[in-house]
PDB file of C-alpha atoms in Angstrom:
ATOM      1  CA  MET K   7      93.714 119.688 143.007  1.00 50.00           C
ATOM      2  CA  LYS K   8      92.298 116.253 142.296  1.00 48.00           C
ATOM      3  CA  ASN K   9      89.160 117.587 140.723  1.00 52.00           C
ATOM      4  CA  SER K  10      91.252 119.925 138.482  1.00 52.00           C
ATOM      5  CA  LEU K  11      93.144 116.920 137.141  1.00 46.00           C
ATOM      6  CA  ILE K  12      89.976 115.089 136.407  1.00 45.00           C
ATOM      7  CA  TYR K  13      88.646 118.190 134.498  1.00 45.00           C
ATOM      8  CA  VAL K  14      91.789 118.130 132.428  1.00 40.00           C
ATOM      9  CA  VAL K  15      91.569 114.544 131.577  1.00 39.00           C
ATOM     10  CA  ILE K  16      87.846 114.860 130.663  1.00 42.00           C
ATOM     11  CA  PHE K  17      88.626 118.101 128.417  1.00 43.00           C
ATOM     12  CA  ALA K  18      91.540 116.290 126.749  1.00 43.00           C
ATOM     13  CA  PHE K  19      89.275 113.278 125.981  1.00 40.00           C
ATOM     14  CA  MET K  20      86.562 115.415 124.551  1.00 41.00           C
ATOM     15  CA  VAL K  21      89.064 117.227 122.211  1.00 37.00           C
ATOM     16  CA  LEU K  22      90.287 113.933 120.850  1.00 39.00           C
ATOM     17  CA  TRP K  23      86.710 112.694 120.454  1.00 37.00           C
ATOM     18  CA  TRP K  24      85.510 115.613 118.359  1.00 40.00           C
ATOM     19  CA  SER K  25      88.515 116.282 116.354  1.00 39.00           C
ATOM     20  CA  PRO K  26      88.077 115.499 112.760  1.00 42.00           C
ATOM     21  CA  VAL K  27      89.694 112.314 111.417  1.00 44.00           C
ATOM     22  CA  TYR K  28      92.747 112.969 109.283  1.00 47.00           C
ATOM     23  CA  ALA K  29      95.083 110.539 107.352  1.00 54.00           C
ATOM     24  CA  SER K  30      98.403 109.652 108.995  1.00 52.00           C
ATOM     25  CA  GLN K  31     101.229 111.978 107.942  1.00 60.00           C
ATOM     26  CA  LYS K  32     102.902 108.845 106.751  1.00 92.00           C
ATOM     27  CA  GLU K  33     100.352 108.249 104.019  1.00 97.00           C
ATOM     28  CA  CYS K  34     100.207 109.940 100.592  1.00 98.00           C
ATOM     29  CA  ILE K  35      98.250 109.710  97.452  1.00 99.00           C
ATOM     30  CA  VAL K  36      99.766 109.624  94.001  1.00 99.00           C
ATOM     31  CA  VAL K  37      97.487 110.877  91.132  1.00 98.00           C
ATOM     32  CA  LEU K  38      98.008 109.797  87.440  1.00 98.00           C
ATOM     33  CA  HIS K  39      96.153 111.669  84.756  1.00 97.00           C
ATOM     34  CA  GLY K  40      94.962 110.276  81.459  1.00 93.00           C
ATOM     35  CA  LEU K  41      95.462 111.029  77.679  1.00 92.00           C
ATOM     36  CA  TRP K  42      95.580 114.629  76.450  1.00 84.00           C
ATOM     37  CA  SER K  43      95.637 115.833  80.107  1.00 87.00           C
ATOM     38  CA  ASN K  44      98.122 117.369  82.534  1.00 86.00           C
ATOM     39  CA  LYS K  45      98.598 117.556  86.295  1.00 84.00           C
ATOM     40  CA  TYR K  46      97.069 121.097  86.429  1.00 87.00           C
ATOM     41  CA  PHE K  47      93.680 119.657  85.399  1.00 88.00           C
ATOM     42  CA  PHE K  48      93.695 117.714  88.739  1.00 93.00           C
ATOM     43  CA  LYS K  49      94.313 120.656  91.001  1.00 93.00           C
ATOM     44  CA  PRO K  50      90.658 120.555  92.348  1.00 95.00           C
ATOM     45  CA  LEU K  51      91.068 116.826  93.150  1.00 97.00           C
ATOM     46  CA  GLU K  52      94.368 117.658  94.821  1.00 97.00           C
ATOM     47  CA  LYS K  53      92.722 120.244  97.014  1.00 97.00           C
ATOM     48  CA  PHE K  54      89.987 118.039  98.046  1.00 98.00           C
ATOM     49  CA  LEU K  55      92.252 115.217  98.987  1.00 98.00           C
ATOM     50  CA  LYS K  56      94.641 117.469 100.771  1.00 97.00           C
ATOM     51  CA  SER K  57      91.769 118.818 102.848  1.00 97.00           C
ATOM     52  CA  ALA K  58      91.291 115.267 104.026  1.00 97.00           C
ATOM     53  CA  GLY K  59      94.708 115.161 105.506  1.00 96.00           C
ATOM     54  CA  TYR K  60      96.696 113.548 102.746  1.00 97.00           C
ATOM     55  CA  ASP K  61      99.821 114.612 101.149  1.00 98.00           C
ATOM     56  CA  VAL K  62      99.140 114.451  97.264  1.00 98.00           C
ATOM     57  CA  TYR K  63     101.543 114.139  94.351  1.00 98.00           C
ATOM     58  CA  ILE K  64     100.231 114.669  90.793  1.00 97.00           C
ATOM     59  CA  ILE K  65     102.628 113.182  88.472  1.00 97.00           C
ATOM     60  CA  GLY K  66     102.489 114.469  84.760  1.00 95.00           C
ATOM     61  CA  TYR K  67     103.776 112.775  81.854  1.00 96.00           C
ATOM     62  CA  PRO K  68     103.906 113.073  78.089  1.00 95.00           C
ATOM     63  CA  SER K  69     100.691 111.106  77.347  1.00 94.00           C
ATOM     64  CA  VAL K  70     100.588 111.617  73.417  1.00 92.00           C
ATOM     65  CA  THR K  71     104.200 111.369  72.523  1.00 93.00           C
ATOM     66  CA  LYS K  72     105.367 108.243  74.347  1.00 95.00           C
ATOM     67  CA  ASN K  73     104.303 104.683  74.648  1.00 96.00           C
ATOM     68  CA  ILE K  74     103.125 103.128  77.972  1.00 97.00           C
ATOM     69  CA  GLN K  75     106.466 101.364  78.620  1.00 97.00           C
ATOM     70  CA  THR K  76     108.511 104.636  78.357  1.00 97.00           C
ATOM     71  CA  ILE K  77     105.988 106.581  80.306  1.00 98.00           C
ATOM     72  CA  SER K  78     106.136 104.161  83.084  1.00 97.00           C
ATOM     73  CA  THR K  79     109.749 103.645  83.378  1.00 94.00           C
ATOM     74  CA  LYS K  80     111.061 107.109  82.524  1.00 96.00           C
ATOM     75  CA  TYR K  81     108.540 109.587  83.535  1.00 96.00           C
ATOM     76  CA  VAL K  82     106.252 108.099  86.380  1.00 97.00           C
ATOM     77  CA  GLY K  83     108.413 105.324  88.017  1.00 96.00           C
ATOM     78  CA  LYS K  84     111.079 107.398  89.554  1.00 95.00           C
ATOM     79  CA  GLU K  85     108.472 109.755  91.181  1.00 96.00           C
ATOM     80  CA  ILE K  86     106.482 106.848  92.511  1.00 98.00           C
ATOM     81  CA  GLU K  87     109.749 105.296  93.977  1.00 97.00           C
ATOM     82  CA  GLN K  88     110.553 108.612  95.804  1.00 96.00           C
ATOM     83  CA  CYS K  89     107.127 108.414  97.386  1.00 97.00           C
ATOM     84  CA  LEU K  90     107.501 104.768  98.262  1.00 97.00           C
ATOM     85  CA  ARG K  91     110.797 105.663 100.075  1.00 96.00           C
ATOM     86  CA  LYS K  92     109.320 108.587 101.999  1.00 96.00           C
ATOM     87  CA  TYR K  93     105.804 107.194 103.078  1.00 97.00           C
ATOM     88  CA  ASP K  94     104.772 104.082 104.966  1.00 97.00           C
ATOM     89  CA  ARG K  95     101.766 103.839 102.782  1.00 98.00           C
ATOM     90  CA  VAL K  96     101.159 105.060  99.136  1.00 98.00           C
ATOM     91  CA  HIS K  97      97.743 105.267  97.667  1.00 99.00           C
ATOM     92  CA  PHE K  98      96.943 105.777  93.938  1.00 99.00           C
ATOM     93  CA  VAL K  99      94.200 107.599  92.239  1.00 99.00           C
ATOM     94  CA  THR K 100      94.267 107.178  88.276  1.00 98.00           C
ATOM     95  CA  HIS K 101      92.276 108.382  85.436  1.00 97.00           C
ATOM     96  CA  SER K 102      91.844 106.614  82.069  1.00 96.00           C
ATOM     97  CA  LEU K 103      95.384 105.908  80.589  1.00 96.00           C
ATOM     98  CA  GLY K 104      97.031 106.551  83.930  1.00 97.00           C
ATOM     99  CA  GLY K 105      95.557 103.466  85.326  1.00 97.00           C
ATOM    100  CA  ILE K 106      97.186 101.345  82.588  1.00 97.00           C
ATOM    101  CA  VAL K 107     100.406 103.167  83.061  1.00 98.00           C
ATOM    102  CA  LEU K 108     100.266 102.293  86.779  1.00 98.00           C
ATOM    103  CA  ARG K 109      99.261  98.649  86.160  1.00 98.00           C
ATOM    104  CA  TYR K 110     102.331  98.387  83.791  1.00 98.00           C
ATOM    105  CA  TYR K 111     104.652  99.954  86.348  1.00 98.00           C
ATOM    106  CA  LEU K 112     103.437  97.442  89.105  1.00 98.00           C
ATOM    107  CA  GLN K 113     103.830  94.334  86.960  1.00 97.00           C
ATOM    108  CA  ASP K 114     105.859  91.486  88.655  1.00 92.00           C
ATOM    109  CA  LYS K 115     106.661  93.930  91.615  1.00 92.00           C
ATOM    110  CA  LYS K 116     105.956  93.079  95.259  1.00 88.00           C
ATOM    111  CA  ILE K 117     105.745  96.403  97.098  1.00 96.00           C
ATOM    112  CA  ALA K 118     104.652  96.172 100.816  1.00 96.00           C
ATOM    113  CA  ASN K 119     103.667  99.813 101.268  1.00 97.00           C
ATOM    114  CA  VAL K 120     101.349 100.181  98.191  1.00 98.00           C
ATOM    115  CA  GLY K 121      98.054 101.070  99.642  1.00 98.00           C
ATOM    116  CA  ARG K 122      94.734 101.206  97.814  1.00 99.00           C
ATOM    117  CA  ILE K 123      94.217 102.061  94.295  1.00 99.00           C
ATOM    118  CA  VAL K 124      91.280 103.715  92.833  1.00 99.00           C
ATOM    119  CA  MET K 125      90.916 103.579  89.006  1.00 99.00           C
ATOM    120  CA  VAL K 126      88.530 105.969  87.230  1.00 98.00           C
ATOM    121  CA  GLY K 127      87.272 105.611  83.651  1.00 97.00           C
ATOM    122  CA  HIS K 128      89.844 102.815  82.759  1.00 93.00           C
ATOM    123  CA  PRO K 129      90.070 101.006  79.439  1.00 96.00           C
ATOM    124  CA  ASN K 130      91.300  97.802  81.173  1.00 96.00           C
ATOM    125  CA  LYS K 131      89.889  95.655  78.317  1.00 95.00           C
ATOM    126  CA  GLY K 132      90.622  98.237  75.678  1.00 92.00           C
ATOM    127  CA  SER K 133      88.673 100.923  74.102  1.00 89.00           C
ATOM    128  CA  GLY K 134      86.433 100.783  70.989  1.00 80.00           C
ATOM    129  CA  LEU K 135      87.103 104.281  70.298  1.00 81.00           C
ATOM    130  CA  VAL K 136      90.712 103.496  69.515  1.00 79.00           C
ATOM    131  CA  ASP K 137      89.580 100.882  67.212  1.00 71.00           C
ATOM    132  CA  ARG K 138      87.280 103.324  65.523  1.00 74.00           C
ATOM    133  CA  PHE K 139      89.987 105.815  64.890  1.00 67.00           C
ATOM    134  CA  LYS K 140      92.360 103.136  63.562  1.00 65.00           C
ATOM    135  CA  GLU K 141      89.709 102.042  61.113  1.00 62.00           C
ATOM    136  CA  GLU K 142      89.415 105.557  59.891  1.00 60.00           C
ATOM    137  CA  SER K 143      92.997 106.174  59.545  1.00 53.00           C
ATOM    138  CA  GLU K 144      95.708 104.412  61.502  1.00 62.00           C
ATOM    139  CA  SER K 145      98.341 106.992  60.783  1.00 58.00           C
ATOM    140  CA  LEU K 146      96.041 109.763  61.750  1.00 55.00           C
ATOM    141  CA  CYS K 147      95.136 107.895  64.979  1.00 56.00           C
ATOM    142  CA  GLY K 148      99.027 107.889  65.764  1.00 56.00           C
ATOM    143  CA  ILE K 149      99.255 111.513  65.120  1.00 56.00           C
ATOM    144  CA  ILE K 150      96.109 112.582  67.151  1.00 63.00           C
ATOM    145  CA  ALA K 151      96.269 110.021  70.075  1.00 64.00           C
ATOM    146  CA  GLY K 152      99.941 108.945  70.076  1.00 84.00           C
ATOM    147  CA  PRO K 153     101.560 105.653  70.612  1.00 91.00           C
ATOM    148  CA  ALA K 154     100.205 105.053  74.126  1.00 93.00           C
ATOM    149  CA  ALA K 155      96.527 105.215  72.868  1.00 88.00           C
ATOM    150  CA  GLN K 156      97.255 102.808  70.098  1.00 87.00           C
ATOM    151  CA  GLN K 157      98.177 100.148  72.979  1.00 92.00           C
ATOM    152  CA  ILE K 158      94.729 100.275  74.441  1.00 92.00           C
ATOM    153  CA  GLY K 159      92.815  98.936  71.546  1.00 87.00           C
ATOM    154  CA  THR K 160      90.327  95.883  72.134  1.00 88.00           C
ATOM    155  CA  ASP K 161      92.593  93.771  70.004  1.00 86.00           C
ATOM    156  CA  LYS K 162      93.877  90.985  72.269  1.00 85.00           C
ATOM    157  CA  LYS K 163      97.444  91.669  71.009  1.00 86.00           C
ATOM    158  CA  ALA K 164      97.377  95.208  72.544  1.00 90.00           C
ATOM    159  CA  LEU K 165      99.626  95.783  75.398  1.00 94.00           C
ATOM    160  CA  VAL K 166      96.603  96.318  77.685  1.00 94.00           C
ATOM    161  CA  TRP K 167      95.681  92.731  77.436  1.00 94.00           C
ATOM    162  CA  THR K 168      99.190  91.373  78.392  1.00 95.00           C
ATOM    163  CA  LEU K 169      98.974  92.911  81.873  1.00 97.00           C
ATOM    164  CA  LYS K 170      98.840  90.500  84.832  1.00 97.00           C
ATOM    165  CA  PRO K 171      96.421  91.011  87.991  1.00 97.00           C
ATOM    166  CA  LEU K 172      97.683  93.078  90.651  1.00 98.00           C
ATOM    167  CA  PRO K 173      97.793  91.858  94.324  1.00 96.00           C
ATOM    168  CA  TYR K 174      96.415  95.078  95.819  1.00 98.00           C
ATOM    169  CA  GLU K 175      93.038  96.502  96.933  1.00 98.00           C
ATOM    170  CA  ILE K 176      91.562  98.061  93.800  1.00 99.00           C
ATOM    171  CA  GLY K 177      88.354  99.965  93.564  1.00 99.00           C
ATOM    172  CA  ILE K 178      87.050 100.785  89.985  1.00 99.00           C
ATOM    173  CA  ILE K 179      84.709 103.784  88.964  1.00 99.00           C
ATOM    174  CA  ALA K 180      82.981 103.715  85.578  1.00 98.00           C
ATOM    175  CA  GLY K 181      80.866 106.214  83.870  1.00 97.00           C
ATOM    176  CA  ASP K 182      77.779 105.642  81.850  1.00 97.00           C
ATOM    177  CA  ASN K 183      77.016 109.125  80.353  1.00 96.00           C
ATOM    178  CA  PRO K 184      78.321 108.908  76.784  1.00 93.00           C
ATOM    179  CA  GLY K 185      77.912 112.604  75.804  1.00 87.00           C
ATOM    180  CA  ASN K 186      79.115 112.489  72.137  1.00 84.00           C
ATOM    181  CA  PRO K 187      76.990 110.083  70.109  1.00 85.00           C
ATOM    182  CA  TRP K 188      79.607 109.532  67.531  1.00 82.00           C
ATOM    183  CA  PHE K 189      82.166 108.375  70.063  1.00 84.00           C
ATOM    184  CA  SER K 190      79.601 106.339  71.923  1.00 89.00           C
ATOM    185  CA  SER K 191      78.626 104.556  68.690  1.00 88.00           C
ATOM    186  CA  ALA K 192      81.952 102.854  68.411  1.00 87.00           C
ATOM    187  CA  ILE K 193      81.708 101.370  72.109  1.00 91.00           C
ATOM    188  CA  PRO K 194      79.585  98.413  72.780  1.00 91.00           C
ATOM    189  CA  GLY K 195      77.206  98.668  75.760  1.00 93.00           C
ATOM    190  CA  ALA K 196      76.960 101.406  78.382  1.00 96.00           C
ATOM    191  CA  ASP K 197      79.837 103.890  78.194  1.00 94.00           C
ATOM    192  CA  ASP K 198      81.200 107.178  79.248  1.00 95.00           C
ATOM    193  CA  GLY K 199      82.036 108.359  75.690  1.00 92.00           C
ATOM    194  CA  ARG K 200      85.566 106.791  75.756  1.00 92.00           C
ATOM    195  CA  VAL K 201      85.380 103.567  77.662  1.00 95.00           C
ATOM    196  CA  SER K 202      82.673 101.108  78.133  1.00 95.00           C
ATOM    197  CA  VAL K 203      81.494 100.062  81.604  1.00 97.00           C
ATOM    198  CA  GLU K 204      82.539  96.478  81.044  1.00 96.00           C
ATOM    199  CA  SER K 205      85.969  97.473  79.870  1.00 96.00           C
ATOM    200  CA  ALA K 206      86.707  99.240  83.077  1.00 97.00           C
ATOM    201  CA  ARG K 207      86.358  95.960  85.035  1.00 98.00           C
ATOM    202  CA  LEU K 208      89.162  93.850  86.457  1.00 98.00           C
ATOM    203  CA  GLU K 209      88.961  90.286  87.714  1.00 97.00           C
ATOM    204  CA  GLU K 210      90.921  91.248  90.862  1.00 98.00           C
ATOM    205  CA  MET K 211      88.976  94.403  91.842  1.00 98.00           C
ATOM    206  CA  LYS K 212      87.664  94.619  95.259  1.00 98.00           C
ATOM    207  CA  ASP K 213      84.673  97.054  94.562  1.00 99.00           C
ATOM    208  CA  PHE K 214      82.968  98.564  91.592  1.00 99.00           C
ATOM    209  CA  ILE K 215      80.509 101.313  90.992  1.00 98.00           C
ATOM    210  CA  VAL K 216      79.057 103.205  87.995  1.00 98.00           C
ATOM    211  CA  VAL K 217      78.251 106.839  88.032  1.00 98.00           C
ATOM    212  CA  HIS K 218      76.380 108.868  85.517  1.00 97.00           C
ATOM    213  CA  HIS K 219      79.098 111.155  84.317  1.00 97.00           C
ATOM    214  CA  GLN K 220      81.164 111.483  81.016  1.00 96.00           C
ATOM    215  CA  HIS K 221      84.797 110.530  80.739  1.00 96.00           C
ATOM    216  CA  THR K 222      86.737 113.633  80.513  1.00 94.00           C
ATOM    217  CA  PHE K 223      85.240 115.711  83.557  1.00 94.00           C
ATOM    218  CA  ILE K 224      84.394 112.595  85.697  1.00 97.00           C
ATOM    219  CA  LEU K 225      86.956 113.614  88.386  1.00 96.00           C
ATOM    220  CA  ASN K 226      85.311 117.117  88.620  1.00 94.00           C
ATOM    221  CA  HIS K 227      82.118 115.748  90.297  1.00 97.00           C
ATOM    222  CA  ARG K 228      81.939 115.874  94.070  1.00 96.00           C
ATOM    223  CA  ASP K 229      80.330 112.496  94.326  1.00 98.00           C
ATOM    224  CA  VAL K 230      83.041 110.851  92.565  1.00 98.00           C
ATOM    225  CA  ARG K 231      85.762 112.442  94.787  1.00 98.00           C
ATOM    226  CA  LYS K 232      83.783 111.366  97.987  1.00 98.00           C
ATOM    227  CA  GLN K 233      83.799 107.845  96.464  1.00 98.00           C
ATOM    228  CA  ILE K 234      87.495 107.976  95.805  1.00 99.00           C
ATOM    229  CA  LEU K 235      88.163 109.107  99.374  1.00 98.00           C
ATOM    230  CA  ASN K 236      85.898 106.510 100.945  1.00 98.00           C
ATOM    231  CA  PHE K 237      87.683 103.742  99.105  1.00 99.00           C
ATOM    232  CA  ILE K 238      91.098 105.028 100.191  1.00 99.00           C
ATOM    233  CA  ARG K 239      89.951 105.170 103.821  1.00 98.00           C
ATOM    234  CA  GLN K 240      87.535 102.057 104.074  1.00 98.00           C
ATOM    235  CA  GLY K 241      88.471  99.875 101.144  1.00 98.00           C
ATOM    236  CA  GLN K 242      84.936 100.151  99.644  1.00 98.00           C
ATOM    237  CA  PHE K 243      82.650 102.714  97.886  1.00 99.00           C
ATOM    238  CA  MET K 244      79.480 104.133  99.386  1.00 98.00           C
ATOM    239  CA  ARG K 245      76.188 102.933  97.871  1.00 89.00           C
ATOM    240  CA  THR K 246      74.895 106.533  98.402  1.00 76.00           C
ATOM    241  CA  THR K 247      76.813 109.835  98.626  1.00 58.00           C
ATOM    242  CA  ASP K 248      73.981 111.800 100.292  1.00 58.00           C
TER     243      ASP K 248
END
């Protein structure tokens, strides 16, 4: 009888030891898309993060018809608050404009259960491409890109420049494959075709990496997804994804 009990204990220990590590059920990841995108575009990322054991919420919003303030307060804020009430820890993954929306939402808020934030392809210091469109035709820029895009130019008066540092763990992924040469010509330095590598940086960021991918489809690449997951789990990026 004593030997049988020992075998049971050893077996239980081995099961726990070899079981895959999943996220706590009290954690979730909120995903915010960028300009001219929607939540369905991020279904592959959702599937990947769910396979790691996280509940995932992709929040859609009208990126080309509303300004950042309205998007944040009316379309994104309520859903984020629901997650904050439901989960002990809420992480964020944002792409492009989505990161600016999140930064605006979190301004002057001290939220204890905000977890880690991964920002991908963010115009944190504005986008030279927005400046180019405004130079060509400001009215056309408004029609094509919408009011939110006009708030992320490199002009120091743009809304993006008024945002304060956030007291959370932030990891930033920037791309350096421009793709379209016309777009890239409007952006100083290395860029992903929409945002410069330098513009993606924040003073308060905890980690920063550059990947050789273009802006629009950067989240479709497995190495980027693995980096996102590693930062959420460990608070840092991998220096190799092999």
